[in-house]
Coordinates of C-alpha atoms in Angstrom, one line a residue:
M1 CA 139.0 -75.6 -91.4
T2 CA 140.8 -78.7 -90.2
R3 CA 143.8 -79.3 -92.5
V4 CA 146.8 -80.0 -90.2
I5 CA 147.2 -83.0 -88.0
L6 CA 149.9 -82.7 -85.3
F7 CA 151.2 -86.1 -84.2
D8 CA 153.1 -86.9 -81.1
K9 CA 155.7 -89.5 -82.0
D10 CA 156.5 -92.0 -79.1
G11 CA 153.4 -93.9 -78.1
T12 CA 151.3 -92.4 -80.9
L13 CA 153.1 -93.3 -84.1
L14 CA 156.0 -95.3 -82.6
N15 CA 155.9 -98.2 -80.1
Y16 CA 157.0 -96.5 -76.9
Q17 CA 157.5 -99.5 -74.7
K18 CA 159.7 -101.4 -77.1
I19 CA 162.3 -98.6 -77.1
W20 CA 162.2 -96.5 -74.0
T21 CA 161.3 -99.0 -71.2
P22 CA 164.3 -101.2 -71.8
Y23 CA 166.5 -98.1 -72.2
A24 CA 165.3 -96.5 -69.0
K25 CA 166.1 -99.6 -67.1
Q26 CA 169.5 -99.8 -68.7
V27 CA 170.5 -96.2 -68.1
I28 CA 169.4 -96.1 -64.5
Q29 CA 171.5 -99.2 -63.8
A30 CA 174.5 -97.7 -65.7
F31 CA 174.2 -94.5 -63.7
A32 CA 174.2 -96.4 -60.4
E33 CA 177.4 -98.3 -61.5
E34 CA 179.2 -95.2 -62.9
F35 CA 178.6 -93.0 -59.8
D36 CA 178.4 -95.8 -57.2
R37 CA 174.8 -94.7 -56.3
H38 CA 173.1 -98.0 -56.0
D39 CA 171.5 -96.6 -52.8
I40 CA 169.3 -94.2 -54.8
K41 CA 168.6 -96.4 -57.8
N42 CA 165.0 -97.3 -56.8
Q43 CA 164.3 -93.7 -55.8
L44 CA 165.6 -92.3 -59.1
A45 CA 163.6 -94.8 -61.1
Y46 CA 160.4 -93.8 -59.2
E47 CA 161.0 -90.1 -59.6
L48 CA 161.6 -90.5 -63.4
G49 CA 158.5 -92.6 -63.7
L50 CA 159.8 -96.2 -64.0
I51 CA 157.5 -97.9 -61.6
D52 CA 157.1 -101.7 -61.3
G53 CA 159.1 -102.1 -64.5
E54 CA 156.8 -99.9 -66.6
I55 CA 156.8 -96.2 -67.6
A56 CA 154.1 -94.3 -65.6
P57 CA 151.6 -92.0 -67.3
N58 CA 152.6 -88.4 -67.7
S59 CA 156.0 -89.0 -66.0
I60 CA 159.3 -87.4 -66.8
L61 CA 160.2 -90.4 -68.9
A62 CA 156.9 -90.5 -70.6
S63 CA 156.7 -86.9 -71.7
G64 CA 159.8 -85.0 -70.7
T65 CA 162.6 -83.8 -73.1
G66 CA 166.1 -85.3 -73.0
E67 CA 167.3 -82.2 -71.2
M68 CA 164.7 -82.6 -68.5
I69 CA 165.8 -86.2 -67.9
Q70 CA 169.5 -85.3 -67.9
N71 CA 168.9 -82.5 -65.4
H72 CA 167.2 -84.9 -63.1
F73 CA 170.3 -87.1 -63.0
E74 CA 172.4 -84.0 -62.4
G75 CA 170.4 -83.4 -59.3
Y76 CA 172.0 -86.5 -57.8
E77 CA 175.5 -86.2 -59.0
S78 CA 177.5 -83.3 -60.5
G79 CA 178.5 -84.2 -64.1
A80 CA 175.6 -86.7 -64.4
A81 CA 173.8 -84.7 -67.1
A82 CA 176.9 -84.7 -69.3
W83 CA 177.4 -88.4 -68.6
M84 CA 173.7 -89.0 -69.5
R85 CA 174.0 -87.2 -72.8
K86 CA 177.1 -89.3 -73.8
H87 CA 175.3 -92.5 -72.7
Y88 CA 172.4 -91.6 -74.9
E89 CA 174.6 -90.7 -77.9
D90 CA 176.6 -94.0 -77.4
S91 CA 173.3 -95.9 -77.3
L92 CA 171.6 -94.0 -80.1
E93 CA 172.2 -96.5 -82.9
E94 CA 170.8 -99.4 -80.8
I95 CA 167.8 -97.2 -79.8
L96 CA 167.1 -96.2 -83.4
E97 CA 167.3 -99.7 -84.7
S98 CA 164.7 -100.9 -82.2
M99 CA 162.1 -98.4 -83.5
E100 CA 158.8 -100.0 -84.5
L101 CA 155.7 -98.3 -85.9
I102 CA 152.4 -98.8 -84.0
E103 CA 150.2 -100.9 -86.2
G104 CA 148.2 -98.8 -88.6
S105 CA 150.3 -95.7 -88.3
R106 CA 151.6 -95.6 -91.9
E107 CA 148.2 -96.4 -93.3
V108 CA 146.5 -93.5 -91.4
L109 CA 149.3 -91.1 -92.4
E110 CA 148.8 -92.2 -96.0
Q111 CA 145.0 -91.8 -95.9
L112 CA 145.3 -88.3 -94.3
H113 CA 147.8 -87.3 -96.9
D114 CA 145.7 -88.6 -99.7
D115 CA 142.7 -86.7 -98.3
G116 CA 144.6 -83.4 -98.4
F117 CA 145.7 -83.1 -94.7
K118 CA 149.1 -82.0 -93.7
N119 CA 150.8 -84.3 -91.2
V120 CA 153.3 -82.7 -88.7
I121 CA 155.2 -84.5 -86.0
V122 CA 155.3 -82.6 -82.6
T123 CA 157.6 -84.4 -80.2
S124 CA 159.6 -84.0 -77.0
D125 CA 162.3 -86.2 -78.6
S126 CA 165.4 -84.7 -80.4
R127 CA 165.3 -83.6 -84.0
A128 CA 168.1 -86.0 -84.9
S129 CA 166.1 -89.0 -83.5
T130 CA 162.9 -87.8 -85.1
E131 CA 164.4 -87.3 -88.5
Y132 CA 165.9 -90.7 -88.3
F133 CA 162.5 -92.1 -87.5
V134 CA 161.0 -90.4 -90.6
K135 CA 163.8 -91.7 -92.8
K136 CA 163.8 -95.2 -91.4
F137 CA 160.2 -95.8 -92.2
K138 CA 160.3 -93.8 -95.4
L139 CA 157.7 -91.3 -94.2
E140 CA 159.2 -88.3 -95.9
P141 CA 156.4 -87.9 -98.5
L142 CA 153.8 -88.1 -95.7
I143 CA 155.3 -85.7 -93.2
E144 CA 155.0 -81.9 -93.9
D145 CA 157.2 -80.7 -91.0
I146 CA 158.7 -81.6 -87.6
V147 CA 158.6 -79.7 -84.3
A148 CA 161.2 -81.4 -82.0
G149 CA 162.0 -81.1 -78.3
D150 CA 165.4 -79.4 -78.9
D151 CA 164.1 -76.9 -81.4
S152 CA 163.4 -74.2 -78.8
S153 CA 163.1 -73.6 -75.0
H154 CA 159.4 -74.1 -75.2
H155 CA 158.0 -77.6 -74.8
K156 CA 154.7 -79.3 -74.6
P157 CA 152.2 -78.3 -73.4
D158 CA 153.5 -74.7 -73.9
F159 CA 151.7 -73.5 -77.0
R160 CA 154.6 -71.2 -77.9
M161 CA 156.5 -74.2 -79.3
L162 CA 154.0 -74.2 -82.2
E163 CA 154.4 -70.6 -83.1
P164 CA 157.4 -71.0 -85.5
L165 CA 155.6 -73.8 -87.3
M166 CA 152.5 -71.6 -87.7
E167 CA 154.5 -68.8 -89.0
R168 CA 156.4 -71.0 -91.5
H169 CA 153.2 -72.3 -93.0
G170 CA 150.5 -69.7 -92.2
Y171 CA 148.6 -72.1 -90.0
T172 CA 145.9 -70.9 -87.6
V173 CA 144.7 -72.7 -84.4
S174 CA 141.5 -73.6 -86.1
D175 CA 143.5 -75.4 -88.8
M176 CA 145.1 -77.8 -86.4
V177 CA 144.3 -80.9 -84.4
M178 CA 146.8 -82.5 -82.0
V179 CA 147.0 -86.3 -81.5
G180 CA 149.0 -87.7 -78.6
D181 CA 149.2 -90.2 -75.8
N182 CA 150.2 -88.0 -72.9
K183 CA 148.6 -85.1 -71.0
S184 CA 151.3 -82.8 -72.4
D185 CA 149.7 -83.5 -75.8
T186 CA 146.1 -83.2 -74.8
M187 CA 146.7 -80.0 -72.8
L188 CA 148.7 -78.4 -75.6
G189 CA 147.1 -75.1 -76.6
L190 CA 144.1 -75.7 -74.3
D191 CA 143.7 -72.0 -73.5
E192 CA 144.2 -71.1 -77.2
G193 CA 141.4 -73.4 -78.4
L194 CA 143.6 -76.1 -80.0
R195 CA 141.5 -79.3 -80.4
T196 CA 143.2 -82.5 -79.1
I197 CA 142.7 -86.2 -79.5
G198 CA 144.1 -88.6 -76.9
V199 CA 145.2 -92.1 -77.9
L200 CA 145.6 -95.1 -75.5
S201 CA 148.5 -96.7 -77.4
G202 CA 151.2 -95.2 -75.2
T203 CA 151.5 -94.9 -71.5
C204 CA 148.2 -93.2 -70.5
R205 CA 144.8 -94.4 -69.5
E206 CA 141.6 -92.4 -70.3
Q207 CA 141.7 -90.6 -66.9
D208 CA 145.3 -89.5 -67.5
L209 CA 144.5 -87.6 -70.8
E210 CA 143.2 -84.4 -69.3
G211 CA 142.0 -81.8 -71.8
A212 CA 141.3 -84.3 -74.7
D213 CA 138.3 -83.5 -76.8
I214 CA 138.1 -87.1 -77.9
I215 CA 139.9 -90.3 -76.7
I216 CA 140.5 -93.2 -79.0
G217 CA 142.3 -96.5 -78.9
S218 CA 145.1 -95.6 -81.4
V219 CA 145.7 -93.6 -84.6
R220 CA 143.9 -96.5 -86.4
D221 CA 140.7 -95.0 -85.0
L222 CA 141.1 -91.5 -86.5
Y223 CA 138.8 -92.4 -89.3
E224 CA 135.2 -93.4 -89.0
N225 CA 133.0 -94.2 -92.0
E226 CA 135.9 -93.1 -94.2
E227 CA 135.9 -89.6 -92.6
F228 CA 138.5 -88.0 -90.2
I229 CA 136.7 -88.0 -86.8
M230 CA 137.3 -84.4 -86.0
Q231 CA 136.3 -82.2 -88.9
E232 CA 135.8 -78.4 -88.8
G233 CA 133.9 -77.3 -85.7
C234 CA 134.0 -80.7 -84.1
K235 CA 134.8 -80.8 -80.3

């Protein structure tokens, strides 16, 4: 039966554009200045997924881990990955302070919790940033567990990233539903039968959310007539 709701963080519970679009612009400019690579600034932005000033659906910036992004910088300049890590760490306080919940996120988490569901965050972001997010918004009573991008070598949509979580709690695939705003979320566990719900509150449009069983506007739409929209057996 459905009892565990897996939530992506950025773009699903957290306002993605408010944090990561400004930071992406800032770090690409800083990289160009640090390594004197203004010549490839536009190319780098495009490859990472910063296009016309916005984060593109299913791009590296939209769904990749910090390590993936750092390695892309390294492809242009030796030492750029280490520089990128330090830049992120130096900017972390500012990034974390700019966090803003998507409207209705807390209320949905509360309703799910009150109805007996377990809420779990499954994100490509770091554990430190995710734990700060939970603490900042006082979500500790509502979040059962976290699966972060730096917890293992397996990342969304690789189903193996969920195996430690399932072992810790005794969850089965039929227990879980994934909610997210990127294809890496809606394709997670497709071959294993994991049900997924796509949300349009992040960077993706309906056509970008391949594999989703249901697509909704935001997490506010997870309830219909006071019932969670994907109960046992629903596809």
